[in-house]
PDB file of C-alpha atoms in Angstrom:
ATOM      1  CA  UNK P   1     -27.036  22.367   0.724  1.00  0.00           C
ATOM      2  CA  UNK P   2     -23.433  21.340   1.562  1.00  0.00           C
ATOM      3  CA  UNK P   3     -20.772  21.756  -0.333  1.00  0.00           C
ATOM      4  CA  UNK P   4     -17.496  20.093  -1.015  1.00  0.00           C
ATOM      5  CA  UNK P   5     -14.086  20.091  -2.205  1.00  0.00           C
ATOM      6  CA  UNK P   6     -12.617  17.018  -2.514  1.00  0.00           C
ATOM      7  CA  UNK P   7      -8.624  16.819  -3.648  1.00  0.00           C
ATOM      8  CA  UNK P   8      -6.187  13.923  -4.906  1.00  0.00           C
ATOM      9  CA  UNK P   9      -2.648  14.202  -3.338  1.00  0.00           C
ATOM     10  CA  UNK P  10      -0.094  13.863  -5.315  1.00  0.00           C
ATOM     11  CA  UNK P  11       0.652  16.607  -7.886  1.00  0.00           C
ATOM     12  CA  UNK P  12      -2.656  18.266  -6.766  1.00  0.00           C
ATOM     13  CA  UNK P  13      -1.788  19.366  -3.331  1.00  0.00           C
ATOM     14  CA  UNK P  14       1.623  18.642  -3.135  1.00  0.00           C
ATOM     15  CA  UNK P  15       4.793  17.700  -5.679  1.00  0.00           C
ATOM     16  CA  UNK P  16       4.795  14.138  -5.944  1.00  0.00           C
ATOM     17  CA  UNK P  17       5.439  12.558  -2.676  1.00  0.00           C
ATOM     18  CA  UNK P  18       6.249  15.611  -1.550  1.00  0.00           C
ATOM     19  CA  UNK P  19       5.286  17.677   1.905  1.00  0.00           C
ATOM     20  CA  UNK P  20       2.299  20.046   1.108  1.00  0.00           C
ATOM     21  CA  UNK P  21       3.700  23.381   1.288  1.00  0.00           C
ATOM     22  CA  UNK P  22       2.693  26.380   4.053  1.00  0.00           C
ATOM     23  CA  UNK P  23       1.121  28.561   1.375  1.00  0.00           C
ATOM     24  CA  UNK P  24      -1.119  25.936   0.402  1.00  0.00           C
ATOM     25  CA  UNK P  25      -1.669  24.747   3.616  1.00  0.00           C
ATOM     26  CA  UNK P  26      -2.464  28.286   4.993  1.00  0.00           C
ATOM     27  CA  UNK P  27      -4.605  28.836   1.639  1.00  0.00           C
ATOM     28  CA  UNK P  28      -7.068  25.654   2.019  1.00  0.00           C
ATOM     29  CA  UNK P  29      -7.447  26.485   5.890  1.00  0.00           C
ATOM     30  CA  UNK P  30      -7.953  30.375   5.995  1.00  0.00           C
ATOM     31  CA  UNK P  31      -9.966  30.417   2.987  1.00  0.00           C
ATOM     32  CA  UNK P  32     -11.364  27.110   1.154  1.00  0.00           C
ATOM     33  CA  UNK P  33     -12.091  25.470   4.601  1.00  0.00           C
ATOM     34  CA  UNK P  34     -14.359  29.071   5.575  1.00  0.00           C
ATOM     35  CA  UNK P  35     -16.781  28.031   2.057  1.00  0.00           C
ATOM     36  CA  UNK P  36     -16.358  24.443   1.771  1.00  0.00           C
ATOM     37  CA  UNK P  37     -15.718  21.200   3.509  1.00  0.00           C
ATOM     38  CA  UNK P  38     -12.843  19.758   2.493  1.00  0.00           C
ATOM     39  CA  UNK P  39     -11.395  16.062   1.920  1.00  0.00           C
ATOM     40  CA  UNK P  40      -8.545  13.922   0.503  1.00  0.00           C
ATOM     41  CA  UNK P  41      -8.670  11.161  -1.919  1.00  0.00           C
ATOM     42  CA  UNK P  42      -5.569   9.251  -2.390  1.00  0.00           C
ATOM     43  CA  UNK P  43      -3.876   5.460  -3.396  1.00  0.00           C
ATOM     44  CA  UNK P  44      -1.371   5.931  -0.737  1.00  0.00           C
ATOM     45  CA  UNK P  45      -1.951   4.392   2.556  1.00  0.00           C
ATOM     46  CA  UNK P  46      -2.707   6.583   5.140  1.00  0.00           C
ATOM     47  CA  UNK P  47       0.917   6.447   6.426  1.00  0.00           C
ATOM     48  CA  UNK P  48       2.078   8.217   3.560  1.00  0.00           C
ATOM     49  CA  UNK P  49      -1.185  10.592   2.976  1.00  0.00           C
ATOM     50  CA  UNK P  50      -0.476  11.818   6.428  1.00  0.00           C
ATOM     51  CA  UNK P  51       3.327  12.395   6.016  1.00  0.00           C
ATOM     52  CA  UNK P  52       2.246  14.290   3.047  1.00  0.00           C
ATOM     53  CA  UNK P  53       0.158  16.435   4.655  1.00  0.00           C
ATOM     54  CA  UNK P  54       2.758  17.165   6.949  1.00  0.00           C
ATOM     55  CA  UNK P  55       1.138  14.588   9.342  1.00  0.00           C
ATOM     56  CA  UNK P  56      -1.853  13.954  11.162  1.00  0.00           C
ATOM     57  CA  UNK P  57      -2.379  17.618  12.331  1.00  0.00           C
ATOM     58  CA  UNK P  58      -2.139  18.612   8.515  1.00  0.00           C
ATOM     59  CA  UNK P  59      -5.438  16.111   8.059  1.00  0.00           C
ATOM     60  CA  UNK P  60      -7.472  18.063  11.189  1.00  0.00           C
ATOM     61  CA  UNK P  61      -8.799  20.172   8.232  1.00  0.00           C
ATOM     62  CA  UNK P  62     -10.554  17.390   5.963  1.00  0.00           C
ATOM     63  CA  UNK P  63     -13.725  15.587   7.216  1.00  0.00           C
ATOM     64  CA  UNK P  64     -12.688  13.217   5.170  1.00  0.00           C
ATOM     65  CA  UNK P  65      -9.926  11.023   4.829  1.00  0.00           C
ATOM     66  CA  UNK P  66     -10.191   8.380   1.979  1.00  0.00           C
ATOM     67  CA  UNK P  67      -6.689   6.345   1.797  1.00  0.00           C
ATOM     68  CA  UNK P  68      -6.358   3.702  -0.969  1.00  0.00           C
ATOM     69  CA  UNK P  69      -9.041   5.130  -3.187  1.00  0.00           C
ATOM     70  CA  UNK P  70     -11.651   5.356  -0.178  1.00  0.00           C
ATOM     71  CA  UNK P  71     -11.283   1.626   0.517  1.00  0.00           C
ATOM     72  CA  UNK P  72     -10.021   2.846   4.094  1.00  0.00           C
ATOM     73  CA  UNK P  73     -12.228   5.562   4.683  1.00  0.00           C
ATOM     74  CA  UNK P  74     -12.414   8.362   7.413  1.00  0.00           C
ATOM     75  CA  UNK P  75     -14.448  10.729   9.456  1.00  0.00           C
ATOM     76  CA  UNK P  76     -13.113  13.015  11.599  1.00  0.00           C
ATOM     77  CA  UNK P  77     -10.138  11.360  12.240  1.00  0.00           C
ATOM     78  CA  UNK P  78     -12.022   7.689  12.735  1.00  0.00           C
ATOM     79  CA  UNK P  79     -12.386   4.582  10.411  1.00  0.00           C
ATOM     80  CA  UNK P  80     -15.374   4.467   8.771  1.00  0.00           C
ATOM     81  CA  UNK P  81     -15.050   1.779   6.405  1.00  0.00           C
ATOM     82  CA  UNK P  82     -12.249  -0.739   5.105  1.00  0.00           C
ATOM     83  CA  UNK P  83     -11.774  -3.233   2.487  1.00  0.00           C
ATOM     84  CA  UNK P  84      -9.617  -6.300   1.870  1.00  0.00           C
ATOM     85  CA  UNK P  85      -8.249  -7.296  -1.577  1.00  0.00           C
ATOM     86  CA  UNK P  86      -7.860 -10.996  -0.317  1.00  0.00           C
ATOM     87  CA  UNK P  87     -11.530 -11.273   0.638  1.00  0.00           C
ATOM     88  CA  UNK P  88     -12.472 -10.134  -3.011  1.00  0.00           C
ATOM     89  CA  UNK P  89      -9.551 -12.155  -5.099  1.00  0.00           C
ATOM     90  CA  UNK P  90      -8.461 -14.929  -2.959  1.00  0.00           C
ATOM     91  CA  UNK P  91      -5.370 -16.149  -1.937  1.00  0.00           C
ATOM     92  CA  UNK P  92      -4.387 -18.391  -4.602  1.00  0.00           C
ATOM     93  CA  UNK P  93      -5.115 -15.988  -7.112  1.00  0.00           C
ATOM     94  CA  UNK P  94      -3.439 -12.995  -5.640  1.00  0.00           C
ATOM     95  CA  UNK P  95      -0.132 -15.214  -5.631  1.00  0.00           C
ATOM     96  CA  UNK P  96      -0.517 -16.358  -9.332  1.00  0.00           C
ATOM     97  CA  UNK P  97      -0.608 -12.471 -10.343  1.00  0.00           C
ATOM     98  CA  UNK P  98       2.241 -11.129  -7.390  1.00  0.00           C
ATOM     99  CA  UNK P  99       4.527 -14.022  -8.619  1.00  0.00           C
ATOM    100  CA  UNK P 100       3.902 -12.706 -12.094  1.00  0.00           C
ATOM    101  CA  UNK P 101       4.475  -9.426 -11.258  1.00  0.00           C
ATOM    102  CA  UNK P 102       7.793 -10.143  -9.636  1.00  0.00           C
ATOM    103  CA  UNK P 103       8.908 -12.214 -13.048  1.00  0.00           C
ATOM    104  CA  UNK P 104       7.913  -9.647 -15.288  1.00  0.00           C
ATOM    105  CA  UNK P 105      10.066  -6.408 -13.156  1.00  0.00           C
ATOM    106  CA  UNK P 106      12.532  -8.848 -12.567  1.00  0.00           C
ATOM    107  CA  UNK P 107      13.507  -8.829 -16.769  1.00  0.00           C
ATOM    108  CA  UNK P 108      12.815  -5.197 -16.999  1.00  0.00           C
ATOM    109  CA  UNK P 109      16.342  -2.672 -17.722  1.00  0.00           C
ATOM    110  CA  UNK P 110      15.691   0.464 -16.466  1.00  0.00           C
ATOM    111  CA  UNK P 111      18.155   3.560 -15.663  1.00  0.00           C
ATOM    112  CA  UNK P 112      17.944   2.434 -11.814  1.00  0.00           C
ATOM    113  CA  UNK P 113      16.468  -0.154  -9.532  1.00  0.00           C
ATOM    114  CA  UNK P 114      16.279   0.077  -5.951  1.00  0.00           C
ATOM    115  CA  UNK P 115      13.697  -1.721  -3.695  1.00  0.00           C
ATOM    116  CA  UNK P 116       9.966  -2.640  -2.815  1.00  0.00           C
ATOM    117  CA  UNK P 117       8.696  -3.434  -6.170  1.00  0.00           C
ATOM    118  CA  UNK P 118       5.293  -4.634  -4.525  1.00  0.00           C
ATOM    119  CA  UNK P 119       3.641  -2.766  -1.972  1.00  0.00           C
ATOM    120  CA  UNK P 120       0.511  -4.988  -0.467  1.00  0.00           C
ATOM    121  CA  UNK P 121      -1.827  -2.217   0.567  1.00  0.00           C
ATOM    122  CA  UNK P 122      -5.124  -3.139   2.447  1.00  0.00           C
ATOM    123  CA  UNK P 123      -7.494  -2.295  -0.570  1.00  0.00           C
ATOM    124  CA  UNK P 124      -4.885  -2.415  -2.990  1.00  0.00           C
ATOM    125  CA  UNK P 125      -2.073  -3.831  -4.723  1.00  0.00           C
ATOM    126  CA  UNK P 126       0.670  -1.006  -5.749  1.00  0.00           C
ATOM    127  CA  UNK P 127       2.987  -2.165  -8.096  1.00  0.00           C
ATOM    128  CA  UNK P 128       6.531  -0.183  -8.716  1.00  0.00           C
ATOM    129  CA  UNK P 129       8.823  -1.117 -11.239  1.00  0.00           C
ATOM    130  CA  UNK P 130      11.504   0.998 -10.544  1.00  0.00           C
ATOM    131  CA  UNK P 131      11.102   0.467  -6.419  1.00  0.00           C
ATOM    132  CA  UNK P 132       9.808   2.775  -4.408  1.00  0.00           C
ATOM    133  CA  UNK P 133      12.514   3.360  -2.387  1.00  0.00           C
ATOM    134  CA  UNK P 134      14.050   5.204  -5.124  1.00  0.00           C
ATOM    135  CA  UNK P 135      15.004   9.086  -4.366  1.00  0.00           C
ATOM    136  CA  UNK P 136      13.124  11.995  -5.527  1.00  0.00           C
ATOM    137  CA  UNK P 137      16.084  12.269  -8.207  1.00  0.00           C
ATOM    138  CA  UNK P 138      15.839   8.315  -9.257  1.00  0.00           C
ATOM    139  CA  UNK P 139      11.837   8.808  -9.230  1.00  0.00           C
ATOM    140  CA  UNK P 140      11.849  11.877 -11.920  1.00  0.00           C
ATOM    141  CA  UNK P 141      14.078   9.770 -13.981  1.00  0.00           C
ATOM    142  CA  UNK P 142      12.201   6.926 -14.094  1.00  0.00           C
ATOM    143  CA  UNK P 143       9.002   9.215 -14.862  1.00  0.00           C
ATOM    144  CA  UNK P 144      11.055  10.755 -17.823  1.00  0.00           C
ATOM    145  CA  UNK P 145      12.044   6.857 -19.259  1.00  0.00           C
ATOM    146  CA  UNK P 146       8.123   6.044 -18.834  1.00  0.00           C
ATOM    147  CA  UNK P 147       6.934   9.380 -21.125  1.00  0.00           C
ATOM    148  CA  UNK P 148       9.104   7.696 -23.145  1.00  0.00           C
ATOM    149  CA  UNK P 149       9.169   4.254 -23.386  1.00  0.00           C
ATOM    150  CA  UNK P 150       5.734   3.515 -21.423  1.00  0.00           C
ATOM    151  CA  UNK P 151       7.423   0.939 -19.249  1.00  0.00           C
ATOM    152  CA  UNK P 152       4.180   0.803 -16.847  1.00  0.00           C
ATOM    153  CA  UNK P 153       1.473   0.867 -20.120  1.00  0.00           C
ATOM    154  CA  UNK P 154       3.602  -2.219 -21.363  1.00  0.00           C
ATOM    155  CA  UNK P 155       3.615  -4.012 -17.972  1.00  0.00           C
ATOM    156  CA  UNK P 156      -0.552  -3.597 -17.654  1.00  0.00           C
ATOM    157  CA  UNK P 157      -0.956  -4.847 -21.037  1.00  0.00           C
ATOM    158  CA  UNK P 158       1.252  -8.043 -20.318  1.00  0.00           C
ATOM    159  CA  UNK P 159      -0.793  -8.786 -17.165  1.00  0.00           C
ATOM    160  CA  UNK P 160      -4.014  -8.249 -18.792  1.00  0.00           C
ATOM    161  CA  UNK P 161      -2.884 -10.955 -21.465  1.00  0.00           C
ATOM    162  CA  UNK P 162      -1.636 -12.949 -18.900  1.00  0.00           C
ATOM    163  CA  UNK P 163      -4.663 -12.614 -16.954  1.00  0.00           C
ATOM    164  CA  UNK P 164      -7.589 -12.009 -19.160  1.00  0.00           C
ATOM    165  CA  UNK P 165     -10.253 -13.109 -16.501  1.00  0.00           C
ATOM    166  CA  UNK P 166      -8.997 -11.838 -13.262  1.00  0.00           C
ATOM    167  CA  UNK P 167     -11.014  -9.523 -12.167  1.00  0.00           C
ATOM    168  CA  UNK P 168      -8.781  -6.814 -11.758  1.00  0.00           C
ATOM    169  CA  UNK P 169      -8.437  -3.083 -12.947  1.00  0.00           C
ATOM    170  CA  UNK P 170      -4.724  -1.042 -13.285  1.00  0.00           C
ATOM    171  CA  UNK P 171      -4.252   2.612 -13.088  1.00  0.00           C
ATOM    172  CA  UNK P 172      -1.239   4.344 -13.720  1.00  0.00           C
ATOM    173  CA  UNK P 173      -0.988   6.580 -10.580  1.00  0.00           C
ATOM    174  CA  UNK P 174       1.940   9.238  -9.548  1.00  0.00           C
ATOM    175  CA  UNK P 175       5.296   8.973 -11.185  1.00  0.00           C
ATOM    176  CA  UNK P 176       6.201   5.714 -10.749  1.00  0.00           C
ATOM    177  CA  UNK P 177       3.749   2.841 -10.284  1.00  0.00           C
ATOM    178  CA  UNK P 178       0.480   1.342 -10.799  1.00  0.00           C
ATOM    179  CA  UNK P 179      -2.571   1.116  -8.339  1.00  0.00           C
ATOM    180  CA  UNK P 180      -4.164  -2.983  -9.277  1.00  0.00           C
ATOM    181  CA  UNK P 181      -7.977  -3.372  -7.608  1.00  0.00           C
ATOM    182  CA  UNK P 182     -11.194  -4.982  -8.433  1.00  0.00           C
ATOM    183  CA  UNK P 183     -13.479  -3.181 -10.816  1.00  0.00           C
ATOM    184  CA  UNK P 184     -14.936  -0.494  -8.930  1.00  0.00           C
ATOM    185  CA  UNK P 185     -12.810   0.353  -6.131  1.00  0.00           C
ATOM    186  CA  UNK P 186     -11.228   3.478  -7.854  1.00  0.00           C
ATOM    187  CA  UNK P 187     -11.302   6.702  -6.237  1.00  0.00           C
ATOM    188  CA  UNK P 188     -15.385   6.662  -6.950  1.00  0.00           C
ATOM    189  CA  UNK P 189     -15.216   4.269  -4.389  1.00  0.00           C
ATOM    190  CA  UNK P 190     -15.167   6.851  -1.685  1.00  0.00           C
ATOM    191  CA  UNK P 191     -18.470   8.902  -2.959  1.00  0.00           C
ATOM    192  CA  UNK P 192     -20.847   6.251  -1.410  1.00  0.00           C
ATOM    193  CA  UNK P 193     -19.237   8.671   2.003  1.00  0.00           C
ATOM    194  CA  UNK P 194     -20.552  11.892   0.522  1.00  0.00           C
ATOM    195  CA  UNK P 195     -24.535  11.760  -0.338  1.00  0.00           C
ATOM    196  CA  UNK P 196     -25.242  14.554   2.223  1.00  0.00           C
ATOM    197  CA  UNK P 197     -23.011  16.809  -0.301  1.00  0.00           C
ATOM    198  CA  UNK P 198     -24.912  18.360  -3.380  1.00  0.00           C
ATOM    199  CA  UNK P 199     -21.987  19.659  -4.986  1.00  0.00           C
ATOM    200  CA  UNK P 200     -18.750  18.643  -4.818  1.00  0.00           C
ATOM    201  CA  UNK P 201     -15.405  19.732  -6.613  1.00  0.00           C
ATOM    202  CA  UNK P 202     -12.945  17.097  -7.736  1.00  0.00           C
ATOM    203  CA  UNK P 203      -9.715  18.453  -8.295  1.00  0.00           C
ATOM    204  CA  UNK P 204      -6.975  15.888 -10.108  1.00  0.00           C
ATOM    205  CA  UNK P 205      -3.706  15.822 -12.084  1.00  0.00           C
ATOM    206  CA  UNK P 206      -4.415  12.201 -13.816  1.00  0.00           C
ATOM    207  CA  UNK P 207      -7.971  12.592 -15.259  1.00  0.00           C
ATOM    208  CA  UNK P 208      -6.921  10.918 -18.676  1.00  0.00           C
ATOM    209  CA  UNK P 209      -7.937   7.926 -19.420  1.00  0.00           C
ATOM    210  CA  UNK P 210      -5.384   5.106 -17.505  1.00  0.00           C
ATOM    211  CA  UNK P 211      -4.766   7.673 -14.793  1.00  0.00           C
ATOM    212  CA  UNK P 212      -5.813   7.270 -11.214  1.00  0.00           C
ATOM    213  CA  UNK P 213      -8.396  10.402 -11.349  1.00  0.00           C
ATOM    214  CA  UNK P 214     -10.119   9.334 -14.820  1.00  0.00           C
ATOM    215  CA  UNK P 215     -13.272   7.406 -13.166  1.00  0.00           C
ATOM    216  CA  UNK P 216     -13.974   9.702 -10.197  1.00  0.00           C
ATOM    217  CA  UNK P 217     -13.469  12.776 -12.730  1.00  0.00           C
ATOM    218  CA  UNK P 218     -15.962  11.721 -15.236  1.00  0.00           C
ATOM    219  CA  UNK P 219     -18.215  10.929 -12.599  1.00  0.00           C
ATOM    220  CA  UNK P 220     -21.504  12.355 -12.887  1.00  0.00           C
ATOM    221  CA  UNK P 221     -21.814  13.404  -9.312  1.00  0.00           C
ATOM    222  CA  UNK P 222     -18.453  15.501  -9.651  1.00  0.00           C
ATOM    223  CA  UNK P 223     -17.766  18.733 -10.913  1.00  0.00           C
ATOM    224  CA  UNK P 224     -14.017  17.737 -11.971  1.00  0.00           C
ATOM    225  CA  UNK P 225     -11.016  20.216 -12.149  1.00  0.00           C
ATOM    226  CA  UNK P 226      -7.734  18.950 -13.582  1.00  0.00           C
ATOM    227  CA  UNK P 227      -4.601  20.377 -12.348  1.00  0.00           C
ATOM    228  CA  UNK P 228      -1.115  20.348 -13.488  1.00  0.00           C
ATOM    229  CA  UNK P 229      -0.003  21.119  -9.581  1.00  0.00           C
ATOM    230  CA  UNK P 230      -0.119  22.625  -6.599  1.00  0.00           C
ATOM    231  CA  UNK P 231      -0.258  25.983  -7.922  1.00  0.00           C
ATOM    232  CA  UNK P 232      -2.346  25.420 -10.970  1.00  0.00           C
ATOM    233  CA  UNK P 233      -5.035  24.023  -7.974  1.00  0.00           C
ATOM    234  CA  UNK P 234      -4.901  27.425  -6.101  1.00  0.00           C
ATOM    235  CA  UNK P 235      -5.135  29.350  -8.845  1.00  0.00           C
ATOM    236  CA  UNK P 236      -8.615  26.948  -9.835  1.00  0.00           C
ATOM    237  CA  UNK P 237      -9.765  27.498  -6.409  1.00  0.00           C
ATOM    238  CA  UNK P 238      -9.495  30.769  -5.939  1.00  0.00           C
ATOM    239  CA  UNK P 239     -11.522  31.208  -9.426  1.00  0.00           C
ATOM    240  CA  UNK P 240     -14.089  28.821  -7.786  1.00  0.00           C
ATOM    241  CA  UNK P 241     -13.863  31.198  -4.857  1.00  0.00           C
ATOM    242  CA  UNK P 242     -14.798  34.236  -6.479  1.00  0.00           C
ATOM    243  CA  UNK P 243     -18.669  32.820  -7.805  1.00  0.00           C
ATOM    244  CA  UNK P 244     -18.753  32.368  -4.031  1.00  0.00           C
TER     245      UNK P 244
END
């Protein structure tokens, strides 16, 4: 009976678009990685997963690789599976909403604006209303402003009145955007990868409802763990651990 631990990126491995650290890197390889197999779940591309990890070396540890929710899944270092928003939604349709999208951030006063407001992912649609070439400083702020004045919970309610039959969802993921894919192709996505696994841990930092982890963590196939870091995740596995 294999088991697994499988692990969002951002503020569960690592700070928010942050490296992963060489404690938790030496953690998950000299002791999860000797109980469980390991993998990553994550709505970055892999580009970014992989600088993340410290690059591709730091992924040589995971059997699995799931970038963009597992819509660009990998084994072993090899593609798997992909899929394409365009195929699903259609051209003409994916301009409507992007040309929205642009409007809408366009109007919006924040504290800063910088640049790449939409990021057109393979499987999904990232949408940034701050930019996400913003600095680690710029990218706290704007997280601050949102806990406040839930700029990104405002902007999915205006698309989902402007837009009431597109079949779309929106997540709220990291700090500073939202994730936009068909119904579906959350992070659950990626378990149709993992039926020779009869357990396996989920650990997350945005199970609430809205969040990026909230499907896959309320899955029933999951045992889910939500986090509040990096640290908060060791200190879960090494509980975990110990019923070893």
């Amino acid at each position: 009976m294999k088991h697994l631990c499988l692990f969002d990126v951002d503020g569960t491995l690592t700070k928010p678009r942050n490296v992963i650290d060489d404690d938790m890197k030496k953690f998950l390889n000299e002791n999860v990685k000797a109980v469980f197999d390991m993998a990553i779940v994550g709505g970055s591309d892999y580009s970014k997963i992989s600088e993340q990890m410290g690059g591709e070396d730091g992924l040589k540890d995971f059997v699995y690789v799931f970038s963009e929710n597992g819509l660009i899944a990998r084994k072993n270092g090899e593609i798997i599976g992909k899929q394409l928003i365009q195929n699903y939604v259609g051209e003409a349709q994916l301009q409507e909403f992007i040309n929205f999208s642009l409007n809408y951030m366009s109007k919006l006063i924040l504290p800063v604006k910088r640049g790449t407001f939409i990021e057109f992912r393979t499987g999904l649609i990232n949408l940034c209303p701050v930019g996400r070439s913003c600095s680690q400083s710029e990218r706290e702020q704007f997280a601050d402003y949102d806990r406040t004045h839930c700029i990104r919970q405002k902007f999915i309610e205006a698309i989902r009145k402007q837009f009431p039959d597109l079949p779309l969802t929106y997540c709220i993921g990291g700090q500073i955007s939202i994730d936009v894919f068909p119904p579906g192709w959350d992070k659950t996505y990626c378990l149709k990868y993992l039926d020779d696994y009869s357990v396996i841990h989920f650990f997350g930092d945005k199970t609430q409802p809205g969040g990026n982890d909230f499907e896959i963590s309320k899955s029933p196939r999951v045992n889910a763990h939500t986090v509040c870091g990096p640290d908060d995740t060791m200190n879960q596995l090494k509980e975990i651990l110990k019923n070893q």
